[in-house]
Short mmCIF file of N, CA, C and O in Angstrom, two decimals:
data_model
loop_
_atom_site.label_atom_id
_atom_site.label_comp_id
_atom_site.label_asym_id
_atom_site.label_seq_id
_atom_site.Cartn_x
_atom_site.Cartn_y
_atom_site.Cartn_z
N UNK A 122 135.35 36.17 85.06
CA UNK A 122 134.27 36.92 84.83
C UNK A 122 133.01 36.07 84.10
O UNK A 122 132.93 35.00 83.48
N UNK A 123 131.76 36.85 84.47
CA UNK A 123 130.41 36.26 83.52
C UNK A 123 130.76 36.60 82.13
O UNK A 123 130.81 37.88 81.71
N UNK A 124 130.18 35.55 81.38
CA UNK A 124 130.00 35.99 79.97
C UNK A 124 128.91 35.74 79.45
O UNK A 124 128.13 34.52 79.71
N UNK A 125 128.00 37.00 78.82
CA UNK A 125 126.78 36.75 78.42
C UNK A 125 126.94 36.97 76.75
O UNK A 125 127.97 37.32 76.36
N UNK A 126 126.03 36.68 75.84
CA UNK A 126 126.10 36.96 74.41
C UNK A 126 124.88 37.70 74.14
O UNK A 126 123.77 37.72 74.63
N UNK A 127 125.13 38.57 72.94
CA UNK A 127 124.18 39.50 72.26
C UNK A 127 122.85 38.82 71.91
O UNK A 127 122.07 39.02 71.72
N UNK A 128 123.03 37.46 71.29
CA UNK A 128 122.03 36.83 70.82
C UNK A 128 122.47 35.07 70.88
O UNK A 128 123.41 34.68 71.33
N UNK A 129 121.19 34.45 70.72
CA UNK A 129 121.28 32.94 70.83
C UNK A 129 122.27 32.28 70.15
O UNK A 129 122.98 31.20 70.22
N UNK A 130 122.10 32.88 68.92
CA UNK A 130 122.94 32.32 67.92
C UNK A 130 124.21 32.59 67.93
O UNK A 130 125.32 31.83 67.86
N UNK A 131 124.61 33.55 68.65
CA UNK A 131 126.08 34.05 68.78
C UNK A 131 126.87 32.91 69.83
O UNK A 131 127.91 32.50 70.16
N UNK A 132 125.77 32.76 70.89
CA UNK A 132 126.25 31.98 72.25
C UNK A 132 126.55 30.63 71.58
O UNK A 132 127.26 30.07 72.19
N UNK A 133 125.59 30.14 70.70
CA UNK A 133 125.67 28.82 70.27
C UNK A 133 126.64 28.50 69.43
O UNK A 133 127.48 27.67 69.58
N UNK A 134 126.87 29.50 68.42
CA UNK A 134 128.04 29.43 67.70
C UNK A 134 129.64 29.52 68.75
O UNK A 134 130.48 28.56 68.52
N UNK A 135 129.90 30.21 69.63
CA UNK A 135 130.72 30.45 70.46
C UNK A 135 130.86 29.04 71.36
O UNK A 135 132.30 29.13 71.96
N UNK A 136 130.03 28.38 71.55
CA UNK A 136 130.03 27.22 72.23
C UNK A 136 130.07 25.78 71.84
O UNK A 136 129.84 24.94 72.18
N UNK A 137 130.31 25.86 70.49
CA UNK A 137 130.11 24.88 69.50
C UNK A 137 131.60 24.96 68.53
O UNK A 137 131.29 25.57 67.69
N UNK A 138 132.53 24.06 68.95
CA UNK A 138 133.41 24.15 68.11
C UNK A 138 133.63 23.85 66.60
O UNK A 138 134.28 24.63 65.92
N UNK A 139 132.69 23.12 66.31
CA UNK A 139 132.38 22.49 65.12
C UNK A 139 131.83 23.89 64.36
O UNK A 139 132.08 24.29 62.97
N UNK A 140 130.71 24.31 64.68
CA UNK A 140 130.53 25.59 64.38
C UNK A 140 131.23 26.68 64.05
O UNK A 140 131.46 27.40 63.18
N UNK A 141 132.07 27.00 65.26
CA UNK A 141 133.01 28.05 65.12
C UNK A 141 133.85 27.62 63.85
O UNK A 141 134.08 28.74 62.98
N UNK A 142 134.39 26.57 63.76
CA UNK A 142 135.57 26.27 62.82
C UNK A 142 134.58 26.42 61.44
O UNK A 142 135.65 26.87 60.57
N UNK A 143 133.45 26.08 61.14
CA UNK A 143 132.81 26.24 59.95
C UNK A 143 132.72 27.43 59.59
O UNK A 143 132.96 27.86 58.46
N UNK A 144 132.44 28.43 60.39
CA UNK A 144 132.04 29.94 60.23
C UNK A 144 133.35 30.70 60.17
O UNK A 144 133.40 31.78 59.63
N UNK A 145 134.46 30.32 60.95
CA UNK A 145 135.57 31.23 61.20
C UNK A 145 136.85 30.58 60.72
O UNK A 145 137.96 31.35 60.48
N UNK A 146 136.94 29.54 60.28
CA UNK A 146 138.27 28.61 59.99
C UNK A 146 139.04 28.34 61.32
O UNK A 146 138.69 28.74 62.59
N UNK A 147 139.89 27.27 61.30
CA UNK A 147 140.63 26.60 62.37
C UNK A 147 141.12 27.85 63.21
O UNK A 147 141.15 27.49 64.49
N UNK A 148 142.02 28.59 62.78
CA UNK A 148 142.90 29.57 63.46
C UNK A 148 141.95 30.43 64.08
O UNK A 148 142.13 30.50 65.49
N UNK A 149 141.43 31.43 63.62
CA UNK A 149 140.28 32.22 64.22
C UNK A 149 139.51 31.29 65.44
O UNK A 149 139.32 31.74 66.38
N UNK A 150 139.18 30.22 65.27
CA UNK A 150 138.05 29.56 65.75
C UNK A 150 138.57 29.29 67.15
O UNK A 150 138.54 29.19 68.11
N UNK A 151 139.97 28.80 66.87
CA UNK A 151 141.08 28.39 68.25
C UNK A 151 141.31 29.60 68.83
O UNK A 151 141.47 29.56 70.17
N UNK A 152 141.40 31.05 68.33
CA UNK A 152 141.72 32.17 69.12
C UNK A 152 140.67 32.53 70.01
O UNK A 152 140.64 33.06 70.69
N UNK A 153 139.21 32.65 69.14
CA UNK A 153 138.07 32.53 70.04
C UNK A 153 137.73 31.94 71.14
O UNK A 153 137.65 32.51 72.13
N UNK A 154 138.20 30.51 71.01
CA UNK A 154 138.12 30.06 72.26
C UNK A 154 139.08 30.02 73.30
O UNK A 154 138.58 30.13 74.29
N UNK A 155 140.22 30.30 73.01
CA UNK A 155 141.52 31.00 73.90
C UNK A 155 141.00 32.28 74.32
O UNK A 155 140.85 32.27 75.77
N UNK A 156 140.20 33.38 73.73
CA UNK A 156 140.12 34.60 74.30
C UNK A 156 138.87 34.36 75.14
O UNK A 156 138.69 34.86 76.37
N UNK A 157 137.91 33.54 74.69
CA UNK A 157 136.60 33.12 76.03
C UNK A 157 137.24 32.44 76.88
O UNK A 157 136.80 33.01 78.42
N UNK A 158 138.14 31.82 77.11
CA UNK A 158 138.53 30.96 78.32
C UNK A 158 139.46 31.93 79.18
O UNK A 158 139.03 32.02 80.14
N UNK A 159 140.11 32.99 78.51
CA UNK A 159 140.73 33.98 79.43
C UNK A 159 139.82 34.95 80.06
O UNK A 159 139.91 35.21 80.92
N UNK A 160 138.96 35.34 79.24
CA UNK A 160 137.71 36.15 79.73
C UNK A 160 137.04 35.46 81.07
O UNK A 160 136.79 36.06 82.19
N UNK A 161 136.53 34.26 80.65
CA UNK A 161 136.10 33.45 81.96
C UNK A 161 136.76 33.09 83.02
O UNK A 161 136.42 33.23 84.45
N UNK A 162 138.14 33.10 83.17
CA UNK A 162 139.09 32.88 84.14
C UNK A 162 139.30 34.06 84.62
O UNK A 162 139.72 34.19 86.03
N UNK A 163 139.47 35.22 84.34
CA UNK A 163 139.61 36.56 84.64
C UNK A 163 138.74 37.12 86.13
O UNK A 163 137.58 36.70 85.76
N UNK A 164 138.97 37.55 86.99
CA UNK A 164 138.10 38.20 87.98
C UNK A 164 137.45 39.28 87.63
O UNK A 164 136.33 39.62 87.84
N UNK A 165 138.25 40.02 86.67
CA UNK A 165 137.60 41.41 86.25
C UNK A 165 138.08 41.64 85.01
O UNK A 165 139.32 41.33 84.64
N UNK A 166 137.82 42.80 84.39
CA UNK A 166 138.34 43.36 83.21
C UNK A 166 139.73 43.78 83.10
O UNK A 166 140.66 43.70 82.02
N UNK A 167 140.36 44.21 84.24
CA UNK A 167 141.48 44.95 84.61
C UNK A 167 142.55 43.93 84.25
O UNK A 167 143.72 44.27 83.79
N UNK A 168 142.25 42.60 84.62
CA UNK A 168 143.22 41.57 84.65
C UNK A 168 143.73 41.03 82.89
O UNK A 168 144.52 40.42 82.82
N UNK A 169 142.57 41.24 82.15
CA UNK A 169 142.49 40.90 80.65
C UNK A 169 143.51 42.07 80.07
O UNK A 169 144.47 41.43 79.24
N UNK A 170 143.95 43.25 80.58
CA UNK A 170 144.79 44.02 80.06
C UNK A 170 146.23 43.76 80.21
O UNK A 170 147.14 44.11 79.67
N UNK A 171 146.35 42.72 80.91
CA UNK A 171 147.80 42.33 81.33
C UNK A 171 148.24 40.94 80.61
O UNK A 171 149.11 40.53 80.81
N UNK A 172 147.50 40.66 79.59
CA UNK A 172 147.54 39.52 78.64
C UNK A 172 148.14 40.09 77.78
O UNK A 172 147.17 40.38 76.76
N UNK A 173 149.34 40.11 77.08
CA UNK A 173 149.80 41.05 76.13
C UNK A 173 149.39 40.41 74.82
O UNK A 173 148.74 41.25 73.86
N UNK A 174 149.14 39.14 74.43
CA UNK A 174 148.78 38.80 72.91
C UNK A 174 146.97 39.37 72.73
O UNK A 174 146.96 39.47 71.64
N UNK A 175 146.53 39.19 73.68
CA UNK A 175 144.97 39.91 73.87
C UNK A 175 144.70 41.18 73.30
O UNK A 175 144.11 41.43 72.67
N UNK A 176 145.75 42.14 73.75
CA UNK A 176 145.79 43.40 73.50
C UNK A 176 144.08 44.04 73.59
O UNK A 176 143.81 44.42 72.77
N UNK A 177 143.44 43.90 75.08
CA UNK A 177 142.23 44.42 75.39
C UNK A 177 142.56 45.86 75.18
O UNK A 177 143.37 46.29 76.02
N UNK A 178 141.41 46.43 74.59
CA UNK A 178 141.32 47.91 74.68
C UNK A 178 140.14 48.34 74.10
O UNK A 178 139.15 47.81 73.67
N UNK A 179 139.74 49.47 74.78
CA UNK A 179 138.34 50.30 74.71
C UNK A 179 138.25 50.90 73.07
O UNK A 179 139.31 51.59 72.61
N UNK A 180 137.20 50.65 72.32
CA UNK A 180 137.23 51.46 71.09
C UNK A 180 136.79 52.69 71.14
O UNK A 180 136.32 53.32 72.11
N UNK A 181 136.90 53.77 70.19
CA UNK A 181 136.66 54.85 70.19
C UNK A 181 135.22 55.13 69.06
O UNK A 181 134.81 54.27 68.14
N UNK A 182 135.01 56.37 68.75
CA UNK A 182 134.18 56.79 67.81
C UNK A 182 132.84 56.15 67.82
O UNK A 182 132.02 56.15 69.15
N UNK A 183 132.18 55.57 67.00
CA UNK A 183 130.99 54.98 66.94
C UNK A 183 131.17 53.51 67.48
O UNK A 183 129.74 53.09 67.85
N UNK A 184 131.92 53.37 68.28
CA UNK A 184 132.08 51.94 68.94
C UNK A 184 132.69 52.45 70.43
O UNK A 184 132.92 51.61 71.16
N UNK A 185 132.44 53.63 70.99
CA UNK A 185 132.75 53.90 72.26
C UNK A 185 131.98 52.97 73.31
O UNK A 185 130.88 52.87 72.83
N UNK A 186 132.76 52.77 74.18
CA UNK A 186 131.91 51.75 75.12
C UNK A 186 132.23 50.42 74.84
O UNK A 186 132.01 49.54 75.97
N UNK A 187 132.74 50.08 73.56
CA UNK A 187 132.89 48.55 73.39
C UNK A 187 134.44 48.63 73.45
O UNK A 187 135.28 49.17 73.57
N UNK A 188 134.92 47.12 74.02
CA UNK A 188 136.11 46.53 73.97
C UNK A 188 136.33 45.27 72.95
O UNK A 188 135.19 44.90 72.29
N UNK A 189 137.67 45.29 72.71
CA UNK A 189 137.99 44.27 71.81
C UNK A 189 139.24 43.78 72.29
O UNK A 189 139.93 44.20 73.09
N UNK A 190 139.44 42.49 72.02
CA UNK A 190 140.71 41.58 72.26
C UNK A 190 141.19 40.77 70.62
O UNK A 190 140.22 40.81 69.75
N UNK A 191 142.44 41.15 70.43
CA UNK A 191 142.81 40.53 69.09
C UNK A 191 142.49 39.23 69.02
O UNK A 191 142.71 38.38 70.01
N UNK A 192 142.15 38.88 67.62
CA UNK A 192 142.09 37.52 67.01
C UNK A 192 143.16 37.15 66.06
O UNK A 192 144.22 37.72 66.16
N UNK A 193 142.61 36.98 64.72
CA UNK A 193 143.97 37.03 63.60
C UNK A 193 143.56 38.24 62.92
O UNK A 193 142.30 38.64 62.72
N UNK A 194 144.50 39.02 62.72
CA UNK A 194 144.46 40.46 61.93
C UNK A 194 143.60 40.08 60.82
O UNK A 194 143.71 39.44 60.01
N UNK A 195 142.61 41.17 60.65
CA UNK A 195 142.25 42.33 61.25
C UNK A 195 140.80 42.10 62.21
O UNK A 195 140.12 42.92 62.79
N UNK A 196 140.63 40.68 62.75
CA UNK A 196 139.71 40.50 63.33
C UNK A 196 139.65 40.55 64.74
O UNK A 196 140.68 40.25 65.36
N UNK A 197 138.97 41.00 65.66
CA UNK A 197 138.75 41.33 67.04
C UNK A 197 137.28 40.61 67.56
O UNK A 197 136.25 40.35 66.64
N UNK A 198 137.32 40.11 68.74
CA UNK A 198 136.23 39.98 69.70
C UNK A 198 135.66 40.96 70.32
O UNK A 198 136.59 41.37 71.11
N UNK A 199 134.56 41.51 70.04
CA UNK A 199 134.07 42.38 70.76
C UNK A 199 133.22 42.23 71.81
O UNK A 199 132.30 41.35 71.86
N UNK A 200 133.13 43.03 72.84
CA UNK A 200 132.22 42.93 74.12
C UNK A 200 132.18 44.12 74.54
O UNK A 200 132.71 45.33 74.59
N UNK A 201 130.79 44.23 75.54
CA UNK A 201 130.84 45.67 76.10
C UNK A 201 130.59 45.03 77.75
O UNK A 201 130.16 44.02 77.81
N UNK A 202 130.70 45.83 78.67
CA UNK A 202 130.47 45.28 80.31
C UNK A 202 128.88 45.48 80.24
O UNK A 202 128.23 45.86 79.76
N UNK A 203 128.65 44.00 81.07
CA UNK A 203 127.34 43.84 81.05
C UNK A 203 126.78 44.13 82.66
O UNK A 203 126.30 43.55 83.50
N UNK A 204 126.68 45.53 82.88
CA UNK A 204 126.39 46.05 84.07
C UNK A 204 125.46 47.11 83.75
O UNK A 204 125.66 47.90 82.82
N UNK A 205 124.54 47.55 84.79
CA UNK A 205 123.47 48.60 84.39
C UNK A 205 123.37 49.33 85.55
O UNK A 205 122.63 48.61 86.50
N UNK A 206 124.07 50.56 85.98
CA UNK A 206 124.78 51.01 84.98
C UNK A 206 125.99 50.57 84.85
O UNK A 206 126.75 49.74 85.68
N UNK A 207 127.20 51.10 83.82
CA UNK A 207 128.45 50.75 83.56
C UNK A 207 129.20 51.15 84.73
O UNK A 207 128.84 52.41 85.17
N UNK A 208 130.11 50.42 85.73
CA UNK A 208 131.23 51.18 86.50
C UNK A 208 131.94 52.43 85.79
O UNK A 208 132.53 51.96 84.75
N UNK A 209 131.98 53.30 86.35
CA UNK A 209 132.65 54.30 85.89
C UNK A 209 133.74 55.05 87.34
O UNK A 209 133.52 54.84 88.35
N UNK A 210 134.88 55.42 86.67
CA UNK A 210 135.69 56.15 87.52
C UNK A 210 135.02 57.45 87.77
O UNK A 210 134.58 57.98 86.45
N UNK A 211 135.69 58.27 88.73
CA UNK A 211 135.54 59.79 88.69
C UNK A 211 135.88 60.64 87.27
O UNK A 211 134.98 61.55 87.33
N UNK A 212 136.77 59.74 86.51
CA UNK A 212 137.00 60.81 85.26
C UNK A 212 135.81 60.71 84.39
O UNK A 212 136.05 61.06 83.32
N UNK A 213 135.17 59.57 84.52
CA UNK A 213 134.02 59.18 83.23
C UNK A 213 134.20 57.88 82.65
O UNK A 213 133.68 57.54 82.09
N UNK A 214 135.62 57.74 82.79
CA UNK A 214 136.18 56.37 81.99
C UNK A 214 135.47 55.22 82.73
O UNK A 214 135.13 55.14 83.97
N UNK A 215 135.53 54.14 81.99
CA UNK A 215 135.18 52.71 82.80
C UNK A 215 136.07 52.09 83.67
O UNK A 215 137.09 52.08 83.33
N UNK A 216 135.48 51.87 84.60
CA UNK A 216 136.36 51.41 85.80
C UNK A 216 136.53 49.86 85.77
O UNK A 216 135.79 48.66 86.00
N UNK A 217 137.52 49.20 84.98
CA UNK A 217 137.82 48.14 84.60
C UNK A 217 137.87 46.73 85.55
O UNK A 217 137.24 45.68 85.62
N UNK A 218 138.22 47.44 86.74
CA UNK A 218 138.43 46.63 88.10
C UNK A 218 136.90 46.13 88.59
O UNK A 218 136.79 45.15 89.37
N UNK A 219 136.06 47.14 88.20
CA UNK A 219 134.82 46.52 88.60
C UNK A 219 133.58 46.21 87.79
O UNK A 219 132.67 45.61 88.00
N UNK A 220 134.10 45.81 86.49
CA UNK A 220 133.57 45.14 85.52
C UNK A 220 133.77 43.54 85.32
O UNK A 220 134.97 42.98 85.26
N UNK A 221 132.85 42.98 86.15
CA UNK A 221 132.88 41.57 86.64
C UNK A 221 132.08 40.44 85.35
O UNK A 221 131.66 39.39 85.47
N UNK A 222 131.26 41.27 84.60
CA UNK A 222 130.34 40.82 83.65
C UNK A 222 130.46 41.52 82.20
O UNK A 222 130.45 42.51 82.30
N UNK A 223 130.67 40.39 81.26
CA UNK A 223 130.56 41.04 80.02
C UNK A 223 129.55 40.41 78.84
O UNK A 223 129.15 39.43 79.31
N UNK A 224 129.24 41.10 77.73
CA UNK A 224 128.25 40.55 76.63
C UNK A 224 129.06 40.81 75.45
O UNK A 224 129.55 41.63 75.03
N UNK A 225 129.25 39.41 75.07
CA UNK A 225 129.90 39.10 73.75
C UNK A 225 129.18 39.84 72.59
O UNK A 225 127.85 39.31 72.53
N UNK A 226 129.47 40.57 72.00
CA UNK A 226 128.67 41.25 70.67
C UNK A 226 128.85 40.88 69.45
O UNK A 226 128.17 41.03 68.34
N UNK A 227 130.21 40.11 69.17
CA UNK A 227 130.61 39.80 67.91
C UNK A 227 131.96 39.64 67.55
O UNK A 227 132.84 40.10 68.23
N UNK A 228 132.26 39.03 66.50
CA UNK A 228 133.53 39.06 65.66
C UNK A 228 133.66 39.67 64.47
O UNK A 228 132.92 39.31 63.61
N UNK A 229 134.47 40.77 64.85
CA UNK A 229 134.19 41.45 63.41
C UNK A 229 135.89 42.19 63.10
O UNK A 229 136.65 42.37 63.96
N UNK A 230 136.10 42.90 62.21
CA UNK A 230 137.19 43.65 61.52
C UNK A 230 136.41 45.00 61.98
O UNK A 230 136.03 45.60 61.25
N UNK A 231 137.16 45.54 63.04
CA UNK A 231 136.79 46.81 63.55
C UNK A 231 137.40 48.00 62.18
O UNK A 231 136.92 49.18 62.66
N UNK A 232 138.08 47.56 61.44
CA UNK A 232 138.87 48.70 60.72
C UNK A 232 138.05 49.09 59.50
O UNK A 232 138.13 49.75 58.54
N UNK A 233 136.99 48.26 59.39
CA UNK A 233 135.95 48.20 58.03
C UNK A 233 135.47 49.69 58.05
O UNK A 233 134.90 49.93 58.93
#
Protein backbone atom coordinates (compact mmCIF):
# COMPACT_ATOMS: atom_id res chain seq x y z
CA UNK A 1 0.00 0.00 0.00
CA UNK A 2 1.14 3.56 -0.61
CA UNK A 3 1.73 5.54 2.57
CA UNK A 4 1.49 9.32 2.77
CA UNK A 5 1.84 11.49 5.86
CA UNK A 6 -0.27 14.38 7.16
CA UNK A 7 2.83 16.55 7.58
CA UNK A 8 6.51 16.61 6.69
CA UNK A 9 7.30 16.59 10.42
CA UNK A 10 5.35 13.35 10.94
CA UNK A 11 6.93 11.79 7.84
CA UNK A 12 10.42 12.70 9.07
CA UNK A 13 9.68 11.27 12.51
CA UNK A 14 8.25 8.00 11.16
CA UNK A 15 11.22 7.49 8.84
CA UNK A 16 13.94 8.25 11.40
CA UNK A 17 14.53 5.52 14.00
CA UNK A 18 16.43 7.72 16.46
CA UNK A 19 13.80 10.47 16.28
CA UNK A 20 11.01 7.92 16.78
CA UNK A 21 12.82 6.41 19.76
CA UNK A 22 13.45 9.84 21.29
CA UNK A 23 9.79 10.90 20.93
CA UNK A 24 8.04 7.60 21.75
CA UNK A 25 10.49 5.32 23.54
CA UNK A 26 11.95 2.04 22.32
CA UNK A 27 8.85 -0.18 22.57
CA UNK A 28 6.42 2.18 20.83
CA UNK A 29 8.95 3.19 18.16
CA UNK A 30 9.55 -0.51 17.36
CA UNK A 31 5.78 -1.05 17.08
CA UNK A 32 5.34 2.02 14.84
CA UNK A 33 8.05 0.71 12.49
CA UNK A 34 6.44 -2.76 12.49
CA UNK A 35 2.96 -1.38 11.71
CA UNK A 36 4.31 0.85 8.93
CA UNK A 37 6.07 -2.16 7.40
CA UNK A 38 2.88 -4.23 7.62
CA UNK A 39 0.90 -1.43 5.98
CA UNK A 40 3.49 -0.97 3.20
CA UNK A 41 3.54 -4.64 2.21
CA UNK A 42 -0.24 -5.02 2.20
CA UNK A 43 -1.91 -4.75 -1.20
CA UNK A 44 -4.99 -3.11 0.32
CA UNK A 45 -6.51 -2.23 3.68
CA UNK A 46 -8.56 -5.45 3.80
CA UNK A 47 -5.35 -7.44 4.28
CA UNK A 48 -4.47 -5.56 7.47
CA UNK A 49 -7.59 -6.84 9.21
CA UNK A 50 -6.11 -10.34 9.02
CA UNK A 51 -3.13 -9.42 11.19
CA UNK A 52 -4.47 -10.11 14.72
CA UNK A 53 -1.99 -8.07 16.80
CA UNK A 54 -2.61 -4.98 14.66
CA UNK A 55 -6.37 -4.97 15.33
CA UNK A 56 -7.09 -2.62 12.44
CA UNK A 57 -10.49 -1.02 12.84
CA UNK A 58 -12.47 2.02 11.79
CA UNK A 59 -13.08 4.55 14.54
CA UNK A 60 -16.42 6.13 15.43
CA UNK A 61 -17.97 9.40 16.56
CA UNK A 62 -15.63 12.39 16.06
CA UNK A 63 -13.06 10.11 14.41
CA UNK A 64 -15.46 8.56 11.87
CA UNK A 65 -13.62 7.68 8.65
CA UNK A 66 -10.33 7.23 10.49
CA UNK A 67 -8.68 3.87 11.11
CA UNK A 68 -6.24 2.75 13.76
CA UNK A 69 -3.86 -0.09 14.43
CA UNK A 70 -2.69 -0.97 17.93
CA UNK A 71 0.66 0.08 19.30
CA UNK A 72 1.32 -0.13 23.05
CA UNK A 73 -1.87 0.42 25.03
CA UNK A 74 -3.49 2.95 24.90
CA UNK A 75 -1.65 4.33 21.84
CA UNK A 76 -2.72 3.77 18.24
CA UNK A 77 -1.34 4.67 14.82
CA UNK A 78 -4.11 6.62 13.08
CA UNK A 79 -4.65 6.92 9.34
CA UNK A 80 -7.27 7.69 6.71
CA UNK A 81 -7.76 6.38 3.18
CA UNK A 82 -5.79 8.58 0.76
CA UNK A 83 -8.37 8.45 -2.02
CA UNK A 84 -10.60 11.19 -3.38
CA UNK A 85 -13.34 10.09 -3.26
CA UNK A 86 -12.94 7.40 -0.62
CA UNK A 87 -14.07 4.04 -2.10
CA UNK A 88 -17.46 3.06 -0.67
CA UNK A 89 -19.56 -0.09 -0.56
CA UNK A 90 -23.24 -0.05 -1.50
CA UNK A 91 -24.15 0.28 2.19
CA UNK A 92 -22.01 3.43 2.49
CA UNK A 93 -19.16 1.82 4.44
CA UNK A 94 -15.55 2.15 3.31
CA UNK A 95 -14.53 -0.57 0.85
CA UNK A 96 -11.27 -1.76 2.41
CA UNK A 97 -10.41 -3.89 -0.62
CA UNK A 98 -10.22 -0.75 -2.76
CA UNK A 99 -8.15 1.28 -0.29
CA UNK A 100 -4.62 1.02 -1.69
CA UNK A 101 -3.21 4.25 -0.25
CA UNK A 102 -3.40 5.74 3.22
CA UNK A 103 -2.36 8.91 4.98
CA UNK A 104 -0.83 8.58 8.45
CA UNK A 105 -2.32 11.29 10.67
CA UNK A 106 -0.71 10.58 14.02
CA UNK A 107 0.16 8.47 17.02
CA UNK A 108 -2.47 9.11 19.69
CA UNK A 109 -4.36 7.80 22.68
CA UNK A 110 -7.85 7.57 21.15
CA UNK A 111 -9.42 7.18 24.59
CA UNK A 112 -8.61 10.73 25.72
